[in-house]
XYZ file of C-alpha atoms in Angstrom:
621
model
C 58.480 -1.922 50.586
C 60.002 1.150 52.090
C 62.563 3.236 50.209
C 65.000 0.935 48.492
C 68.732 1.241 48.283
C 71.163 2.982 50.553
C 73.687 5.772 50.611
C 72.998 8.521 48.117
C 69.783 6.949 46.876
C 68.228 7.302 50.301
C 68.772 11.050 50.268
C 67.507 11.646 46.766
C 64.205 13.421 46.526
C 61.690 11.333 44.624
C 59.682 12.860 41.786
C 57.507 9.815 41.183
C 56.420 6.611 42.893
C 54.467 3.528 41.915
C 51.520 1.828 43.614
C 49.167 -0.868 42.349
C 47.107 1.829 40.575
C 50.119 3.011 38.581
C 52.657 5.837 38.704
C 52.166 9.081 40.628
C 54.265 11.885 39.141
C 55.335 15.240 40.531
C 54.201 18.084 38.252
C 57.016 20.573 38.584
C 55.141 23.282 36.672
C 52.163 23.010 39.007
C 54.177 24.030 42.039
C 52.739 26.853 44.115
C 54.889 29.016 46.367
C 55.676 32.640 47.078
C 55.825 34.498 43.744
C 59.629 34.826 43.730
C 60.020 31.054 44.284
C 62.705 31.739 46.868
C 62.781 29.084 49.607
C 61.350 30.493 52.777
C 63.543 30.601 55.883
C 61.311 28.417 57.978
C 63.124 28.494 61.306
C 60.803 29.396 64.158
C 57.881 29.830 61.807
C 54.434 28.291 61.912
C 53.725 25.296 59.658
C 52.732 25.960 56.061
C 49.071 24.950 55.629
C 46.876 24.652 52.529
C 43.103 24.990 52.078
C 41.022 24.332 48.970
C 37.562 25.429 47.868
C 35.572 25.023 44.661
C 33.594 28.116 43.672
C 31.757 26.443 40.743
C 32.480 29.172 38.236
C 31.420 28.802 34.603
C 34.924 28.368 33.163
C 35.225 24.870 34.614
C 38.250 25.886 36.643
C 36.613 26.590 39.982
C 39.306 25.346 42.347
C 40.922 27.936 44.606
C 43.931 27.425 46.870
C 44.953 29.330 49.981
C 48.282 28.850 51.761
C 50.292 30.616 54.425
C 54.069 31.077 54.405
C 55.531 32.903 57.393
C 53.729 36.241 57.775
C 52.155 35.966 54.322
C 48.842 34.543 53.118
C 48.202 33.791 49.420
C 45.027 33.038 47.473
C 45.326 31.674 43.903
C 43.297 29.952 41.205
C 44.408 26.317 41.496
C 44.979 24.763 38.098
C 46.100 21.370 39.337
C 47.015 18.871 36.630
C 45.477 21.021 33.880
C 47.714 24.067 33.606
C 50.977 25.376 34.921
C 50.756 27.606 37.971
C 50.939 31.340 37.318
C 52.428 32.738 40.515
C 52.587 36.300 39.223
C 48.834 36.762 39.625
C 47.569 35.946 43.104
C 43.903 36.825 43.546
C 44.760 38.067 47.021
C 47.932 38.422 49.079
C 48.193 39.605 52.673
C 51.205 40.303 54.875
C 50.624 40.480 58.611
C 52.624 42.332 61.230
C 53.157 41.141 64.769
C 51.392 37.821 64.222
C 51.461 34.962 61.727
C 48.690 32.896 60.142
C 48.690 29.343 61.524
C 45.639 27.688 59.902
C 42.649 28.449 57.697
C 39.398 26.967 56.396
C 36.907 27.817 53.637
C 33.142 27.610 54.060
C 32.194 25.268 51.202
C 28.463 25.919 51.665
C 28.579 29.633 50.931
C 31.357 29.717 48.311
C 30.485 31.318 44.961
C 32.528 32.736 42.096
C 31.958 36.225 43.545
C 32.510 35.562 47.239
C 34.144 33.073 49.613
C 34.304 33.017 53.411
C 37.773 32.180 54.678
C 38.619 31.842 58.367
C 42.255 32.422 59.342
C 43.722 31.601 62.760
C 46.794 33.402 64.092
C 49.762 32.755 66.347
C 48.603 35.416 68.846
C 45.137 33.862 69.227
C 42.939 35.971 66.929
C 40.671 34.620 64.203
C 39.930 36.661 61.089
C 37.052 36.231 58.652
C 38.053 37.446 55.196
C 36.771 37.322 51.631
C 39.839 37.036 49.369
C 37.757 37.456 46.196
C 36.177 40.729 47.290
C 39.410 41.513 49.159
C 37.408 42.327 52.259
C 38.065 41.760 55.944
C 34.664 41.435 57.493
C 35.358 40.490 61.122
C 38.059 39.865 63.690
C 37.335 37.527 66.596
C 39.201 37.501 69.921
C 40.744 40.776 68.744
C 41.757 41.931 72.229
C 42.764 38.352 73.131
C 40.298 38.401 76.023
C 38.996 34.920 75.150
C 42.337 33.144 74.676
C 45.889 34.444 74.341
C 47.484 31.281 72.965
C 48.195 30.250 69.391
C 45.312 29.030 67.236
C 46.077 25.405 66.323
C 43.052 24.535 64.178
C 39.998 26.347 62.818
C 37.055 24.743 60.991
C 33.549 25.626 59.961
C 30.941 23.408 61.615
C 29.685 21.057 58.861
C 26.378 22.172 57.373
C 26.502 25.611 58.984
C 26.931 28.961 57.280
C 27.763 30.809 60.489
C 29.159 28.478 63.186
C 32.861 27.678 63.456
C 35.142 25.950 65.950
C 38.607 27.118 67.001
C 41.204 25.204 69.048
C 44.146 26.774 70.876
C 47.504 25.755 72.284
C 45.970 26.342 75.725
C 43.966 23.120 75.326
C 40.669 24.966 74.883
C 38.209 24.979 71.980
C 35.657 27.688 71.328
C 32.452 27.675 69.304
C 31.745 30.982 67.560
C 28.921 32.423 65.511
C 30.005 34.929 62.853
C 26.871 36.978 63.506
C 27.742 37.649 67.160
C 30.294 39.985 68.699
C 33.016 38.986 71.117
C 32.223 41.684 73.679
C 34.532 44.230 75.250
C 35.182 42.324 78.466
C 36.528 38.876 79.227
C 33.726 36.285 79.053
C 32.196 34.718 82.162
C 31.475 31.019 81.934
C 28.930 28.651 83.407
C 29.536 24.880 83.558
C 27.392 22.947 81.086
C 28.887 19.461 81.238
C 31.896 17.780 82.796
C 33.503 14.412 82.170
C 36.795 12.584 82.354
C 39.476 15.166 81.524
C 37.110 17.516 79.745
C 34.584 20.187 80.586
C 32.228 22.361 78.536
C 31.091 25.835 79.590
C 28.547 28.242 78.175
C 29.146 31.964 78.007
C 27.156 33.784 80.677
C 25.948 37.197 79.492
C 22.740 39.195 79.105
C 22.945 39.303 75.319
C 24.234 36.490 73.129
C 27.947 36.857 72.512
C 30.950 34.825 71.425
C 32.128 32.323 72.335
C 28.916 30.277 72.525
C 30.771 27.361 74.136
C 34.185 26.775 75.650
C 35.579 23.242 75.648
C 38.540 22.435 77.902
C 40.049 19.158 76.698
C 42.901 17.169 78.254
C 46.236 18.617 79.304
C 48.494 20.721 77.116
C 47.789 21.985 73.605
C 44.838 20.722 71.599
C 46.744 20.130 68.355
C 44.005 19.310 65.864
C 40.377 18.299 65.580
C 38.272 16.813 62.784
C 34.528 16.421 62.290
C 33.132 13.032 61.264
C 31.747 12.809 57.705
C 28.186 13.171 59.012
C 29.210 16.118 61.209
C 27.843 14.528 64.398
C 31.120 13.568 66.061
C 34.327 15.421 66.768
C 37.766 13.804 67.089
C 40.395 15.805 69.013
C 44.091 15.048 69.485
C 46.111 16.669 72.247
C 49.648 17.096 73.491
C 48.844 14.758 76.402
C 48.796 11.921 73.849
C 45.048 11.310 73.911
C 42.574 11.010 71.087
C 39.144 11.956 72.391
C 36.008 11.492 70.313
C 32.940 13.506 71.290
C 29.319 13.497 70.249
C 29.377 17.150 69.206
C 25.699 18.034 69.651
C 25.178 16.043 72.855
C 28.551 17.276 74.208
C 29.402 13.766 75.404
C 32.593 11.717 75.290
C 32.241 8.699 72.992
C 35.684 7.111 73.303
C 39.391 7.670 73.938
C 42.762 6.336 72.830
C 46.287 6.980 74.066
C 49.372 7.363 71.871
C 52.223 4.906 72.302
C 54.468 7.769 73.313
C 54.304 11.568 73.345
C 51.681 13.910 71.974
C 49.275 13.297 69.119
C 49.558 15.911 66.356
C 47.042 15.004 63.634
C 43.774 13.142 63.094
C 41.392 12.200 60.280
C 38.249 10.114 59.651
C 37.665 7.383 57.093
C 35.114 8.360 54.418
C 32.427 6.179 56.039
C 33.192 7.411 59.569
C 34.048 3.934 60.912
C 37.758 4.468 61.516
C 39.956 7.262 62.801
C 43.676 7.561 62.096
C 45.931 9.620 64.360
C 49.649 10.389 64.146
C 52.145 12.111 66.371
C 55.374 12.085 68.323
C 55.604 8.280 68.563
C 56.435 8.233 64.800
C 53.456 5.907 64.309
C 50.081 6.102 62.612
C 47.390 4.529 64.801
C 44.091 3.199 63.437
C 41.171 3.343 65.875
C 37.767 1.740 65.372
C 34.903 4.136 66.051
C 32.391 1.324 66.656
C 34.612 -0.764 68.921
C 36.443 2.154 70.567
C 39.781 0.393 70.365
C 43.077 0.420 68.473
C 42.966 -2.068 65.587
C 46.355 -1.411 63.969
C 49.477 0.710 64.030
C 51.672 1.691 61.113
C 55.441 2.112 61.344
C 57.264 3.776 58.463
C 58.193 7.294 59.570
C 61.490 8.090 61.250
C 60.222 11.233 62.962
C 57.000 12.879 64.094
C 53.957 12.387 61.899
C 52.500 15.803 61.052
C 49.510 14.995 58.807
C 47.285 11.972 58.186
C 44.559 11.880 55.523
C 42.294 9.291 53.892
C 42.219 9.030 50.119
C 38.491 9.054 49.354
C 39.155 8.283 45.688
C 41.223 5.118 46.194
C 39.343 3.797 49.224
C 36.982 1.032 48.062
C 34.173 -0.143 50.312
C 31.376 -2.307 48.976
C 28.085 -0.677 49.885
C 26.021 -2.383 52.603
C 28.729 -5.014 52.964
C 30.566 -3.880 56.114
C 27.411 -3.419 58.166
C 25.481 -6.451 56.903
C 24.667 -9.127 59.454
C 23.427 -12.682 59.043
C 22.003 -12.429 62.560
C 18.979 -10.462 63.713
C 18.571 -6.728 64.310
C 19.271 -7.400 67.972
C 22.801 -8.449 67.044
C 23.352 -5.026 65.539
C 21.908 -3.190 68.552
C 23.987 -5.296 70.898
C 27.088 -4.395 68.984
C 26.265 -0.718 69.176
C 25.794 -0.970 72.954
C 28.527 -3.423 73.916
C 31.252 -2.428 71.485
C 33.924 -4.780 72.764
C 31.729 -7.678 73.842
C 29.922 -8.393 70.618
C 32.710 -7.627 68.202
C 32.994 -11.378 67.692
C 29.344 -11.709 66.638
C 29.604 -9.099 63.912
C 32.909 -10.469 62.700
C 31.682 -14.053 62.536
C 28.478 -13.013 60.779
C 30.475 -11.084 58.238
C 32.847 -14.002 57.883
C 30.007 -16.426 57.179
C 28.779 -14.058 54.506
C 32.229 -13.982 52.954
C 32.567 -17.757 53.091
C 29.193 -18.260 51.492
C 29.849 -15.847 48.636
C 33.534 -16.770 48.367
C 34.417 -13.151 47.674
C 38.004 -11.986 47.297
C 39.838 -10.626 50.388
C 40.175 -7.187 48.812
C 36.504 -6.148 48.915
C 37.196 -3.563 51.613
C 40.333 -1.456 51.353
C 40.898 1.936 52.924
C 43.784 3.977 51.545
C 45.305 6.669 53.709
C 48.507 8.658 53.646
C 50.804 10.375 56.098
C 53.625 12.895 55.930
C 56.118 13.733 58.635
C 59.027 15.777 59.839
C 61.300 13.125 58.312
C 60.349 14.655 54.883
C 58.755 11.340 53.883
C 55.392 10.542 52.347
C 53.897 7.170 53.295
C 50.843 5.538 51.754
C 49.021 2.791 53.641
C 46.321 0.256 52.817
C 43.951 -0.879 55.529
C 42.673 -4.249 54.328
C 40.196 -6.886 55.471
C 42.808 -9.042 57.187
C 43.360 -6.149 59.613
C 39.766 -4.904 59.869
C 38.282 -8.375 60.410
C 41.067 -10.395 61.985
C 39.087 -13.644 62.350
C 39.059 -14.136 58.589
C 41.177 -16.983 57.205
C 44.511 -15.410 56.335
C 45.185 -16.037 52.679
C 48.346 -13.969 52.702
C 50.650 -12.333 55.197
C 50.498 -8.860 53.728
C 51.680 -6.814 56.605
C 53.539 -8.442 59.454
C 53.555 -11.604 61.527
C 51.603 -9.614 64.069
C 48.535 -10.049 61.885
C 48.113 -13.323 63.762
C 47.961 -11.420 67.000
C 45.032 -9.380 65.792
C 42.706 -11.982 67.278
C 43.774 -11.095 70.777
C 42.275 -7.656 71.492
C 38.724 -8.843 70.688
C 39.471 -11.921 72.763
C 40.465 -9.769 75.693
C 37.117 -8.062 75.589
C 34.987 -11.168 74.903
C 36.478 -14.188 76.603
C 35.888 -12.870 80.087
C 32.382 -11.503 79.720
C 31.239 -13.284 82.852
C 33.295 -11.023 85.124
C 31.237 -8.379 86.951
C 33.622 -5.517 86.118
C 33.286 -6.209 82.409
C 29.525 -6.435 82.310
C 29.145 -3.124 84.076
C 31.567 -1.495 81.679
C 29.802 -3.043 78.726
C 27.091 -0.430 79.008
C 29.546 2.404 79.003
C 29.139 3.110 75.278
C 32.755 2.111 74.907
C 33.869 5.531 76.039
C 36.465 4.545 78.582
C 36.653 1.039 80.004
C 39.232 0.819 82.766
C 37.480 -2.334 83.980
C 38.764 -4.095 80.901
C 42.405 -3.475 81.736
C 42.813 -6.845 83.380
C 41.629 -8.633 80.253
C 44.415 -7.312 78.068
C 46.506 -10.406 78.239
C 50.308 -10.615 78.288
C 51.768 -11.973 75.111
C 55.022 -13.005 73.562
C 55.930 -14.244 70.109
C 58.612 -16.494 71.553
C 56.449 -18.628 73.854
C 55.897 -22.238 72.695
C 52.360 -23.639 73.021
C 51.983 -25.349 76.412
C 51.425 -29.071 76.656
C 48.197 -28.504 78.498
C 46.647 -26.748 81.419
C 43.233 -25.864 82.774
C 41.407 -23.083 80.960
C 39.106 -20.720 82.760
C 36.245 -21.564 80.396
C 35.514 -24.941 78.814
C 36.722 -24.614 75.202
C 35.778 -27.001 72.406
C 38.735 -28.719 70.785
C 39.753 -26.560 67.852
C 40.026 -28.169 64.446
C 43.211 -27.622 62.438
C 41.543 -25.352 59.875
C 40.179 -22.042 61.049
C 37.415 -22.113 58.442
C 35.757 -25.111 60.101
C 35.931 -23.421 63.476
C 34.385 -20.261 62.138
C 31.617 -22.234 60.483
C 30.768 -23.626 63.903
C 30.938 -20.134 65.351
C 28.573 -18.861 62.721
C 25.955 -21.543 63.275
C 26.030 -20.813 66.993
C 25.641 -17.098 66.289
C 22.509 -17.769 64.306
C 21.151 -19.650 67.294
C 21.412 -16.364 69.206
C 23.884 -17.296 71.916
C 24.937 -14.838 74.617
C 28.210 -13.042 75.248
C 29.718 -15.947 77.211
C 29.280 -18.418 74.373
C 30.784 -15.993 71.893
C 33.659 -15.652 74.323
C 34.173 -19.423 74.323
C 34.063 -19.470 70.532
C 36.541 -16.656 70.381
C 38.800 -18.665 72.660
C 38.499 -21.640 70.325
C 39.368 -19.556 67.287
C 42.271 -17.886 69.030
C 43.576 -21.273 70.175
C 43.333 -22.520 66.604
C 45.236 -19.566 65.265
C 47.813 -19.903 68.023
C 48.983 -23.156 66.419
C 50.334 -20.999 63.620
C 51.454 -17.985 65.610
C 53.016 -19.945 68.501
C 50.800 -18.011 70.880
C 49.140 -19.754 73.773
C 45.753 -18.791 75.139
C 45.991 -21.033 78.215
C 49.399 -19.697 79.092
C 48.130 -16.136 78.944
C 45.160 -16.826 81.136
C 47.165 -18.677 83.738
C 49.964 -16.158 84.156
C 48.595 -12.611 84.072
C 51.244 -11.498 86.587
C 53.882 -11.830 83.868
C 52.352 -8.985 81.873
C 54.917 -6.433 82.936
C 57.860 -8.546 81.797
C 56.819 -9.088 78.192
C 56.904 -5.587 76.821
C 59.977 -5.763 74.602
C 59.605 -9.096 72.801
C 58.225 -7.643 69.603
C 59.351 -4.555 67.676
C 62.269 -3.994 69.994
C 63.642 -1.062 68.016
C 60.480 0.887 68.797
C 59.597 -0.480 72.208
C 63.006 -0.098 73.782
C 63.282 3.616 73.205
C 60.048 4.604 74.877
C 58.219 1.845 76.691
C 60.743 1.439 79.517
C 60.545 5.106 80.419
C 56.812 5.105 79.887
C 56.300 2.115 82.161
C 58.419 3.640 84.903
C 56.552 6.882 84.525
C 53.105 5.367 84.606
C 53.694 2.884 87.409
C 54.110 5.744 89.818
C 50.629 6.967 88.939
C 47.595 5.207 90.350
C 45.447 5.750 87.272
C 45.438 2.479 85.283
C 44.054 4.246 82.199
C 47.465 5.847 81.660
C 49.458 2.627 81.565
C 50.798 0.837 78.540
C 49.087 -2.468 77.825
C 45.493 -1.356 78.413
C 42.738 -1.099 75.817
C 43.525 2.614 75.630
C 47.095 1.913 74.549
C 47.891 -1.704 73.632
C 51.472 -2.875 73.531
C 53.190 -2.999 70.140
C 52.802 -6.759 69.840
C 49.120 -6.705 70.757
C 47.871 -5.177 67.520
C 48.790 -5.736 63.855
C 51.648 -3.634 62.546
C 51.146 -2.146 59.092
C 53.983 -1.535 56.682
C 53.652 1.353 54.226
C 52.883 0.624 50.571
C 55.401 3.310 49.695
C 57.658 5.453 51.850
C 59.463 8.151 49.868
C 61.518 11.224 50.704
C 59.854 13.994 48.705
C 61.186 17.247 50.220
C 64.195 18.916 51.817
C 62.212 20.365 54.726
C 59.648 18.804 57.040
C 56.286 18.114 55.421
C 53.209 19.926 56.713
C 50.415 19.214 54.214
C 48.818 16.158 52.588
C 45.520 16.544 50.719
C 43.958 14.003 48.336
C 42.077 15.454 45.357
C 40.354 13.662 42.497
C 43.156 14.054 39.926
C 46.123 14.483 42.239
C 47.472 14.628 45.739
C 48.946 17.793 47.189
C 51.873 18.039 49.608
C 53.677 21.028 51.096
C 56.872 21.491 53.037
C 58.045 24.112 55.496
C 60.043 25.902 52.776
C 56.737 27.036 51.325
C 56.556 24.837 48.225
C 53.139 23.307 47.502
C 53.563 20.301 45.192
C 50.993 18.570 42.996
C 51.381 14.843 42.274
C 49.293 13.657 39.317
C 47.448 10.411 39.855
C 48.126 7.560 37.396
C 46.752 8.446 33.966
C 46.253 12.121 34.837
C 49.714 13.339 33.894
C 49.332 13.613 30.117
C 47.981 17.150 30.156
C 51.235 18.595 31.437
C 53.872 16.081 30.430
C 54.592 17.739 27.067
C 55.418 21.058 28.688
C 59.067 21.959 28.939
C 58.700 25.359 30.493
C 56.142 27.198 32.529
C 55.345 29.699 29.781
C 54.524 27.110 27.111
C 50.932 26.623 25.878
C 48.933 25.029 28.591
C 46.507 22.900 26.613
C 42.769 22.653 26.888
C 40.825 22.989 30.073
C 39.035 19.790 30.982
């Protein structure tokens, strides 16, 4: 499903692509760039970024776009699929000396047709608050660089707030500011508020309230990006040390962590319902992480270089309301799942499965669409479907990869051994970081034949040939309210049943845990071989088991399903730095400074008759 053909075709830049919804088309007249349309010499420059805001003006064309190119910052009316871009009339244009804009964010709460609040972060560490409609510069934060001297990597308004904003830096620190407060004339003094595994939070100690209100120190190396959950209560951060860390923002507590397969993580985003997080980075992969279970549930391989942006498509993602969180068990089942993320994953999955079997609904009732762009100049679109989200379901089709079969194993690793003391103590750890579970991540290989027999550590019922019968049994036992151990046994039965198809052996895994280190390159060799050998050598010298490959923090390639992209198309000459999904279109940008609009299927008619930018632009819809 990736780009077809070879030779010249592979290097051609695509102007349209087709998905199941229809054809997405590049609108060449809706391209935004510097007014002279000259490609920007991007060497050594900060990434081009794009921000949108809707000011709800009376004309019906309330969208505004801001983008940075080199030392310049532009603010335009965004006409999208409706009209051709008029680059000769920016609402505001700024050229900076000695520093470059690196990121920006609009406050959507306060935006009106007369005034917008735009935060801009800079390469020298400052943050500016400007109003591009009034052409005002109201405030400059960290002006003397007393708070942080490193590049601003990400800046965002705190959801629901008119005055609070969060700024991350290449130093690995994040700062919470209030626009009403000053930054002071001296370097801030800090007092420890909270400390945890590889993070600490300090308050600013001063007689009068001043910025920053809080200083977060997260991980090692640059903090590359952060994203607030849809409800604004949680914060996902990705760092150069390769870790995704998810915090409860108000309680200042770590909720969960994940480690990249290799290298730093560069980008992160939340699903529209806040249940899944996708991160991308220097391992050329997109990694899907479950917020409830605090574990990796899938990886996607389609890019040939670093992944620079990931984003969910809220308009193509389809989730049936009340379906994903509906249980056929009691309320206690739900509370248990919230407390013991890994342990009771089986209960929720089986309950959901019984619901699906009883209603006989189609497998496509839950589909998350997300996209990614990378330094390989390619755009990838991905579908996250039920066979990945709920791996115990009967597999009606092999949509993604043979590793879909293996998706039963990570829950098994966290359920089948619930009677071990280390696991039960970690079960109450809110799923934040569970090094005690490392031993339950079982070695695996796609080439092992099923063993003739062998003692299992727990008595398992004989699995029936069809997985549906087994799951029916599992469901009836769930309704009887069995404990974690029984669900572990049932999980073992299901996994053993599935292993008949996937040539995976549960007994073999349980008997020979010492072989774990020797099985790392059986699957996906072209990815594993380039990084896992070095990574294993590197991590074995460290005593910390949380930093090793093959743990719940970072499963091996063959331990989780591998997604293939729906489409994977080369759409630019330079590395891609922006991907934003809007209602009528999706927007991409490359390092040359060209911001491209791709009309969604059925939305292209308004511009398709235009042959030149100056032609009549049609009616405003």
